[in-house]
Short mmCIF file of C-alpha atoms and ligand atoms in Angstrom, two decimals:
data_model
loop_
_atom_site.label_atom_id
_atom_site.label_comp_id
_atom_site.label_asym_id
_atom_site.label_seq_id
_atom_site.Cartn_x
_atom_site.Cartn_y
_atom_site.Cartn_z
CA MET A 49 -21.79 -12.04 2.82
CA ALA A 50 -24.07 -14.28 0.72
CA ASP A 51 -21.97 -15.32 -2.22
CA GLU A 52 -23.29 -17.38 -5.10
CA LEU A 53 -20.10 -17.14 -7.15
CA ILE A 54 -17.40 -19.83 -7.07
CA ASP A 55 -13.99 -19.08 -5.70
CA ILE A 56 -12.12 -20.51 -8.69
CA LYS A 57 -8.64 -19.73 -7.47
CA SER A 58 -9.11 -21.97 -4.43
CA MET A 59 -9.72 -25.01 -6.63
CA ASN A 60 -6.92 -27.52 -7.13
CA GLU A 61 -6.15 -29.02 -10.54
CA LYS A 62 -8.37 -32.06 -10.04
CA GLU A 63 -11.34 -29.94 -9.06
CA LEU A 64 -10.82 -27.65 -12.05
CA LYS A 65 -10.66 -30.67 -14.35
CA ASP A 66 -14.02 -31.92 -13.01
CA PHE A 67 -15.42 -28.42 -13.23
CA PHE A 68 -14.54 -28.01 -16.90
CA GLU A 69 -15.60 -31.49 -17.73
CA ASP A 70 -19.05 -30.72 -16.33
CA LEU A 71 -19.12 -27.67 -18.65
CA GLY A 72 -18.37 -30.01 -21.59
CA GLN A 73 -14.96 -28.47 -22.16
CA PRO A 74 -11.85 -30.23 -23.45
CA LYS A 75 -9.45 -31.64 -20.88
CA PHE A 76 -6.67 -29.08 -21.40
CA ARG A 77 -8.88 -26.14 -20.32
CA ALA A 78 -8.33 -26.87 -16.61
CA GLY A 79 -4.52 -26.62 -17.08
CA GLN A 80 -4.75 -23.39 -19.04
CA VAL A 81 -7.03 -21.73 -16.51
CA PHE A 82 -5.03 -23.01 -13.49
CA SER A 83 -1.92 -21.55 -15.04
CA TRP A 84 -3.51 -18.08 -15.60
CA LEU A 85 -4.89 -18.07 -12.07
CA HIS A 86 -1.52 -18.81 -10.61
CA LYS A 87 0.22 -16.27 -12.82
CA GLY A 88 -1.91 -13.78 -10.92
CA VAL A 89 -4.39 -12.47 -13.50
CA LYS A 90 -7.16 -10.43 -11.97
CA THR A 91 -9.85 -10.84 -14.71
CA PHE A 92 -11.03 -13.65 -17.01
CA ASP A 93 -10.49 -11.30 -19.98
CA GLU A 94 -6.75 -11.65 -19.47
CA MET A 95 -7.00 -15.41 -20.21
CA THR A 96 -6.34 -14.84 -23.94
CA ASN A 97 -6.26 -18.47 -24.98
CA ILE A 98 -9.69 -19.15 -23.52
CA PRO A 99 -12.61 -18.71 -26.03
CA SER A 100 -14.64 -15.60 -25.28
CA ASP A 101 -17.98 -17.43 -24.77
CA LEU A 102 -16.32 -19.58 -22.08
CA ARG A 103 -14.80 -16.49 -20.48
CA LYS A 104 -18.33 -14.91 -20.36
CA LYS A 105 -19.58 -18.08 -18.70
CA LEU A 106 -16.80 -17.95 -16.13
CA VAL A 107 -17.56 -14.30 -15.31
CA GLN A 108 -21.17 -15.24 -14.61
CA THR A 109 -20.33 -18.19 -12.37
CA CYS A 110 -16.97 -17.53 -10.70
CA TYR A 111 -14.81 -14.81 -9.22
CA ILE A 112 -11.04 -14.35 -9.10
CA SER A 113 -9.96 -13.64 -5.53
CA CYS A 114 -7.41 -10.79 -5.29
CA ALA A 115 -5.54 -8.93 -2.51
CA ALA A 116 -5.77 -5.17 -3.18
CA ILE A 117 -3.25 -2.78 -1.72
CA GLU A 118 -4.92 -0.54 0.86
CA LYS A 119 -1.67 0.71 2.46
CA LYS A 120 2.03 0.18 1.93
CA LEU A 121 4.88 1.12 4.23
CA ILE A 122 8.50 0.81 3.18
CA SER A 123 11.23 0.64 5.85
CA ALA A 124 13.91 3.28 5.47
CA TYR A 125 16.46 1.00 7.21
CA ASP A 126 16.24 -2.27 5.37
CA SER A 127 13.60 -1.99 2.60
CA THR A 128 11.18 -4.29 4.35
CA VAL A 129 7.72 -3.66 2.88
CA LYS A 130 4.54 -3.96 4.89
CA TYR A 131 1.10 -4.14 3.23
CA LEU A 132 -2.45 -3.81 4.37
CA PHE A 133 -4.42 -5.82 1.81
CA SER A 134 -8.20 -5.89 1.36
CA PHE A 135 -10.39 -8.61 -0.08
CA ARG A 136 -13.69 -8.41 -1.94
CA ASP A 137 -15.82 -8.14 1.20
CA GLY A 138 -13.65 -5.29 2.48
CA GLU A 139 -11.94 -7.35 5.14
CA THR A 140 -8.24 -6.49 5.65
CA VAL A 141 -5.06 -8.29 6.61
CA GLU A 142 -1.33 -7.51 6.79
CA SER A 143 1.66 -9.04 4.96
CA VAL A 144 5.32 -8.24 5.21
CA VAL A 145 8.03 -8.78 2.54
CA MET A 146 11.53 -9.07 3.81
CA LYS A 147 14.82 -9.32 1.87
CA TYR A 148 17.40 -11.78 3.08
CA HIS A 149 20.66 -12.80 1.46
CA HIS A 150 18.97 -15.93 0.04
CA GLY A 151 16.04 -14.08 -1.48
CA TYR A 152 12.68 -12.67 -0.58
CA THR A 153 10.51 -14.00 2.23
CA ILE A 154 6.85 -13.12 2.73
CA CYS A 155 5.01 -13.32 6.02
CA VAL A 156 1.31 -13.93 5.15
CA SER A 157 -1.86 -13.81 7.21
CA THR A 158 -4.20 -16.79 7.48
CA GLN A 159 -7.16 -15.15 9.24
CA ALA A 160 -8.52 -11.64 9.53
CA GLY A 161 -7.97 -11.22 13.27
CA CYS A 162 -7.51 -14.12 15.66
CA LYS A 163 -9.50 -15.94 18.31
CA MET A 164 -6.53 -16.92 20.50
CA GLY A 165 -6.25 -13.65 22.46
CA CYS A 166 -2.57 -13.75 23.36
CA ASP A 167 -1.93 -10.88 25.68
CA PHE A 168 1.19 -9.45 24.03
CA CYS A 169 -0.20 -9.56 20.44
CA ALA A 170 -1.86 -6.67 18.54
CA THR A 171 -3.84 -9.13 16.37
CA GLY A 172 -5.06 -11.02 19.43
CA LYS A 173 -6.23 -7.78 21.03
CA GLY A 174 -8.24 -6.89 17.90
CA GLY A 175 -10.49 -9.97 18.03
CA PHE A 176 -11.54 -12.33 15.20
CA ARG A 177 -13.22 -11.35 11.98
CA ARG A 178 -13.03 -14.38 9.70
CA ASP A 179 -10.98 -17.19 8.23
CA LEU A 180 -9.15 -16.53 4.94
CA ARG A 181 -9.79 -18.72 1.97
CA ALA A 182 -6.85 -20.56 0.32
CA SER A 183 -7.06 -18.13 -2.62
CA GLU A 184 -6.78 -15.15 -0.26
CA ILE A 185 -3.62 -16.47 1.37
CA LEU A 186 -2.19 -17.12 -2.11
CA SER A 187 -3.24 -13.67 -3.40
CA GLN A 188 -1.11 -11.92 -0.77
CA ILE A 189 1.98 -13.48 -2.34
CA GLN A 190 0.89 -12.72 -5.88
CA THR A 191 0.18 -9.09 -5.24
CA ALA A 192 3.45 -8.63 -3.35
CA GLN A 193 5.38 -10.18 -6.23
CA GLN A 194 3.65 -8.04 -8.84
CA ASP A 195 3.97 -4.85 -6.85
CA ASN A 196 7.70 -5.30 -6.25
CA GLY A 197 8.61 -7.04 -9.51
CA ILE A 198 10.21 -9.89 -7.56
CA ARG A 199 9.98 -13.60 -7.14
CA ILE A 200 9.36 -14.67 -3.60
CA SER A 201 11.22 -17.84 -2.53
CA ASN A 202 10.20 -18.34 1.08
CA ILE A 203 6.87 -18.11 2.94
CA VAL A 204 6.20 -17.85 6.63
CA LEU A 205 2.61 -18.29 7.91
CA MET A 206 3.26 -15.90 10.74
CA GLY A 207 1.06 -12.98 9.97
CA MET A 208 -2.37 -12.32 11.39
CA GLY A 209 -4.27 -15.32 12.63
CA GLU A 210 -3.67 -18.84 13.87
CA PRO A 211 -3.01 -21.12 10.85
CA LEU A 212 -4.04 -24.29 12.64
CA ASP A 213 -7.35 -22.72 13.56
CA ASN A 214 -8.04 -22.43 9.80
CA TYR A 215 -6.68 -25.83 9.06
CA ASP A 216 -8.48 -26.90 5.90
CA ASN A 217 -7.94 -23.66 4.04
CA VAL A 218 -4.26 -23.61 5.07
CA ILE A 219 -3.70 -27.15 3.90
CA ARG A 220 -5.35 -26.29 0.62
CA PHE A 221 -3.20 -23.20 0.32
CA LEU A 222 -0.06 -25.32 0.93
CA GLU A 223 -1.14 -27.69 -1.83
CA LEU A 224 -1.74 -24.86 -4.29
CA VAL A 225 1.38 -22.85 -3.61
CA SER A 226 3.69 -25.84 -3.91
CA CYS A 227 2.10 -27.03 -7.08
CA GLU A 228 4.43 -27.38 -10.09
CA ASN A 229 2.09 -25.46 -12.34
CA GLY A 230 1.53 -22.80 -9.69
CA LEU A 231 4.06 -20.75 -7.76
CA ASN A 232 5.94 -24.00 -7.18
CA ILE A 233 7.33 -22.99 -3.79
CA GLY A 234 8.47 -26.18 -2.09
CA MET A 235 7.46 -27.14 1.46
CA ARG A 236 11.11 -26.77 2.57
CA HIS A 237 10.75 -23.07 1.92
CA ILE A 238 7.62 -22.71 4.03
CA SER A 239 7.31 -22.23 7.79
CA LEU A 240 4.08 -22.49 9.73
CA SER A 241 3.84 -20.85 13.14
CA THR A 242 1.30 -21.95 15.74
CA CYS A 243 0.41 -20.98 19.27
CA GLY A 244 -0.10 -24.72 19.93
CA ILE A 245 -3.37 -26.30 18.68
CA VAL A 246 -2.23 -29.80 19.79
CA PRO A 247 -4.58 -32.12 17.76
CA LYS A 248 -3.69 -30.30 14.55
CA ILE A 249 0.08 -30.66 15.27
CA TYR A 250 -0.46 -34.42 15.30
CA ASP A 251 -2.47 -34.23 12.11
CA LEU A 252 0.20 -32.16 10.41
CA ALA A 253 2.89 -34.57 11.59
CA ASP A 254 1.04 -37.48 10.06
CA ARG A 255 0.92 -35.73 6.73
CA LYS A 256 4.73 -35.68 6.74
CA LEU A 257 4.93 -32.46 4.82
CA GLN A 258 8.47 -31.09 4.69
CA LEU A 259 7.59 -27.70 6.13
CA THR A 260 9.15 -26.08 9.20
CA LEU A 261 6.96 -25.92 12.27
CA SER A 262 7.43 -22.94 14.53
CA VAL A 263 5.82 -23.13 17.90
CA SER A 264 5.13 -19.97 19.85
CA LEU A 265 6.13 -21.14 23.27
CA HIS A 266 6.89 -17.84 25.05
CA ALA A 267 6.96 -19.36 28.57
CA PRO A 268 8.60 -22.31 30.31
CA ASN A 269 5.64 -23.36 32.44
CA ASN A 270 1.83 -23.44 32.62
CA GLU A 271 1.62 -20.67 35.20
CA ILE A 272 3.26 -18.03 33.00
CA ARG A 273 2.00 -19.42 29.72
CA SER A 274 -1.65 -19.47 30.81
CA ARG A 275 -1.38 -15.88 31.96
CA THR A 276 -0.11 -14.61 28.60
CA MET A 277 -1.64 -17.20 26.21
CA PRO A 278 -5.15 -18.41 26.90
CA VAL A 279 -4.74 -21.39 24.51
CA ASN A 280 -2.53 -22.92 27.15
CA LYS A 281 -5.54 -23.55 29.34
CA LYS A 282 -6.92 -25.86 26.72
CA TYR A 283 -3.61 -27.35 25.65
CA PRO A 284 -1.11 -27.20 28.51
CA ILE A 285 2.60 -27.06 27.91
CA GLU A 286 3.21 -30.79 28.66
CA GLU A 287 0.73 -31.83 25.95
CA LEU A 288 2.11 -29.24 23.56
CA LEU A 289 5.64 -30.44 24.00
CA LYS A 290 4.60 -34.07 23.65
CA ALA A 291 3.01 -33.16 20.27
CA CYS A 292 6.21 -31.30 19.31
CA ARG A 293 8.29 -34.30 20.13
CA TYR A 294 5.99 -36.49 17.97
CA TYR A 295 6.24 -33.98 15.12
CA ALA A 296 10.01 -33.87 15.18
CA GLU A 297 10.28 -37.71 15.40
CA LYS A 298 7.74 -38.31 12.68
CA THR A 299 9.01 -35.78 10.21
CA GLY A 300 12.69 -35.56 11.05
CA ARG A 301 12.30 -31.81 10.90
CA ARG A 302 13.75 -29.45 13.53
CA ILE A 303 11.09 -27.45 15.40
CA SER A 304 11.66 -23.79 15.93
CA PHE A 305 10.52 -22.63 19.37
CA GLU A 306 9.60 -18.93 19.41
CA TYR A 307 10.20 -17.18 22.68
CA ALA A 308 9.25 -13.46 22.98
CA MET A 309 11.41 -12.02 25.80
CA ILE A 310 9.21 -9.92 28.07
CA ASP A 311 10.87 -7.81 30.76
CA GLY A 312 10.21 -9.24 34.20
CA VAL A 313 7.71 -11.86 32.93
CA ASN A 314 9.54 -14.78 31.29
CA ASP A 315 13.17 -13.72 31.07
CA SER A 316 14.73 -14.77 34.35
CA ASP A 317 17.62 -17.27 34.61
CA GLU A 318 15.21 -19.65 36.32
CA CYS A 319 12.90 -19.46 33.27
CA ALA A 320 15.85 -20.27 31.01
CA ARG A 321 16.79 -23.32 33.10
CA GLU A 322 13.16 -24.54 33.19
CA LEU A 323 12.81 -24.07 29.48
CA ALA A 324 16.05 -25.98 28.85
CA SER A 325 14.90 -28.90 30.93
CA ARG A 326 11.50 -29.07 29.24
CA ILE A 327 12.70 -29.10 25.65
CA ARG A 328 15.84 -31.14 26.10
CA GLY A 329 15.85 -34.04 23.70
CA ILE A 330 13.42 -32.50 21.20
CA LEU A 331 15.04 -31.84 17.82
CA SER A 332 14.65 -28.07 18.02
CA HIS A 333 16.07 -24.59 18.01
CA VAL A 334 15.07 -21.66 20.11
CA ASN A 335 14.40 -18.21 18.57
CA LEU A 336 14.47 -15.42 21.07
CA ILE A 337 12.50 -12.28 20.09
CA PRO A 338 12.59 -9.13 22.17
CA VAL A 339 8.85 -8.45 22.57
CA ASN A 340 7.35 -5.61 20.57
CA SER A 341 5.31 -3.28 22.69
CA VAL A 342 1.73 -2.98 21.52
CA SER A 343 -0.86 -0.43 22.63
CA GLY A 344 -3.13 -1.73 25.37
CA SER A 345 -0.47 -3.81 27.06
CA ASP A 346 2.41 -2.68 29.24
CA TYR A 347 4.88 -5.42 28.30
CA ARG A 348 8.39 -4.18 27.59
CA LYS A 349 11.38 -5.72 25.84
CA SER A 350 13.88 -7.54 28.04
CA ARG A 351 17.16 -5.81 28.64
CA GLY A 352 20.20 -6.82 26.61
CA ASP A 353 21.96 -8.43 29.57
CA ARG A 354 18.87 -10.63 30.22
CA LEU A 355 18.90 -11.83 26.59
CA ARG A 356 22.63 -12.70 26.83
CA SER A 357 22.23 -14.52 30.16
CA PHE A 358 19.17 -16.43 28.91
CA ILE A 359 20.92 -17.54 25.73
CA SER A 360 24.04 -18.68 27.56
CA ILE A 361 22.04 -20.82 29.96
CA LEU A 362 20.29 -22.51 26.99
CA GLU A 363 23.56 -23.06 25.18
CA ARG A 364 25.25 -24.48 28.23
CA SER A 365 22.40 -27.01 28.35
CA GLY A 366 23.14 -28.00 24.74
CA ILE A 367 20.23 -26.09 23.20
CA THR A 368 20.85 -23.90 20.21
CA ALA A 369 19.32 -20.51 20.43
CA THR A 370 19.55 -17.28 18.44
CA VAL A 371 18.11 -13.79 18.80
CA ARG A 372 15.87 -13.09 15.84
CA ARG A 373 17.02 -10.28 13.60
CA THR A 374 14.34 -7.64 13.64
CA LEU A 375 13.56 -6.17 10.24
CA GLY A 376 11.41 -3.16 9.47
CA SER A 377 11.43 -1.95 13.08
CA ASP A 378 10.47 1.59 11.96
CA ILE A 379 7.29 0.32 10.27
CA ASN A 380 6.04 -1.89 13.03
CA ALA A 381 6.69 -4.94 10.90
CA SER A 382 5.16 -7.34 13.46
CA CYS A 383 1.62 -7.96 12.43
CA GLY A 384 -1.65 -6.60 13.64
CA GLN A 385 -0.51 -3.03 14.25
CA LEU A 386 -1.14 -1.52 10.83
CA ARG A 387 -4.62 -3.01 10.57
CA SER A 388 -5.58 -1.82 14.04
CA SER A 389 -4.31 1.69 13.34
CA ALA A 390 -6.18 1.76 10.00
CA ALA A 391 -9.35 0.71 11.79
CA LYS A 392 -8.88 3.44 14.37
CA ASN A 393 -8.40 6.03 11.64
CA LYS A 394 -11.56 4.87 9.88
CA ALA A 395 -13.45 4.94 13.14
CA ALA A 396 -12.25 8.40 13.82
CA LYS A 397 -13.55 9.48 10.43
CA GLY A 398 -16.84 7.83 11.19
CA GLU A 399 -16.40 5.10 8.47
CA ILE A 400 -16.89 2.23 10.82
CA THR A 401 -20.07 1.65 12.70
CA GLY A 402 -20.78 -1.01 15.32
N1 SAH B 969 -0.85 -17.38 15.44
C1 SAH B 969 0.45 -17.90 15.12
C2 SAH B 969 1.14 -17.15 14.02
C3 SAH B 969 1.00 -15.71 13.99
S1 SAH B 969 1.81 -14.79 15.27
C4 SAH B 969 1.32 -17.92 16.39
O1 SAH B 969 0.96 -17.37 17.36
O2 SAH B 969 2.37 -18.58 16.33
C5 SAH B 969 3.46 -14.76 14.74
C6 SAH B 969 4.47 -14.69 15.84
O3 SAH B 969 4.53 -13.38 16.42
C7 SAH B 969 4.20 -15.66 16.96
O4 SAH B 969 5.39 -16.32 17.37
C8 SAH B 969 3.69 -14.68 18.04
O5 SAH B 969 3.78 -15.23 19.31
C9 SAH B 969 4.57 -13.47 17.81
N2 SAH B 969 4.15 -12.26 18.40
C10 SAH B 969 2.89 -11.73 18.56
N3 SAH B 969 2.94 -10.57 19.14
C11 SAH B 969 4.19 -10.29 19.43
C12 SAH B 969 4.85 -9.17 20.06
N4 SAH B 969 4.20 -8.17 20.52
N5 SAH B 969 6.22 -9.23 20.12
C13 SAH B 969 6.94 -10.25 19.62
N6 SAH B 969 6.36 -11.34 19.03
C14 SAH B 969 5.02 -11.38 18.91
FE1 SF4 B 970 -3.28 -15.16 17.48
FE2 SF4 B 970 -0.67 -15.78 17.17
FE3 SF4 B 970 -1.47 -13.34 18.02
FE4 SF4 B 970 -1.76 -15.40 19.61
S1 SF4 B 970 0.18 -14.58 18.79
S2 SF4 B 970 -3.27 -13.83 19.28
S3 SF4 B 970 -2.25 -17.02 18.24
S4 SF4 B 970 -1.90 -14.23 16.00
#
């Protein structure tokens, strides 16, 4: 979509300062506008301490990016809330809000769709639409907070998309969301999950941000990993684990290895032993997740006894592992499924062409 308007919510404080200086405005304007944008206003008219002629000028040159609620599902079991949000070009993404004892966590999307094509993932199966802008990642949090009347304390970049494939926008988002005059959510409260874009893991490590890196490993060797995750053909497991080691050493932060347990694919005792020997010595933790079945693939969850055996082999090798608590299981809280079902409904009604 050709867009002449400026995405003002993606600007950082320095860029806003320059912007208002160019308009001949006093220095404090940037701070005022930044603060309104990060409070989550949807229109310039809500910026009551900004003179009306300047507001008019802003309307003509800029837009305020928002995430509008298209659909909302509330879990009957644990009050997890799942949203389908839409942006100004009509593109949609999913977010999930979860309540834990320490507060609210939101899982946000970083892309509409994904290019990585993992075989077990609903988002991967749906293909790629576009990158999200920093403001669009931020807006998911703002709308979720407003809709629920809550303050979100933790963020996981684990929704639709591969964050390290939208690197610049994600880094900009991290800067904005952790800003003192913004939502002020510290890096220690943010996790980023990646399928393993190796060069970007090095780059992230060198930035020494205090965020938690989750790595979607899901297999102990190249043979299985390349079958389920095409990214492994480009960045094989040895290179990925080398980058993880570097990350952990450089930042002192424990890596979280995600491992979706798939019946008969990656859940044997031999897989557990191989995994243990590969990650030994890396400051890390393993999160086992019984795989969610998605339409179009016949993967099934591992049986309970497989999970227990797998975990005990890891623990005997000195590796800490837990089975991830599943929240919102009745609303398909894992991402990609709401969007694809909404697209199917629209297609059935003839609203989507091509
Ligand atoms: N693209 C990033 C982040 C989004 S996916 C990544 O892949 O890490 C978030 C997490 O959900 C990843 O760990 C991903 O592997 C996992 N996932 C995707 N589909 C799944 C499924 N069907 N069952 C269980 N976990 C799944
Ligand atoms: Fe993309 Fe992550 Fe899904 Fe793989 S698991 S297709 S990287 S969203």
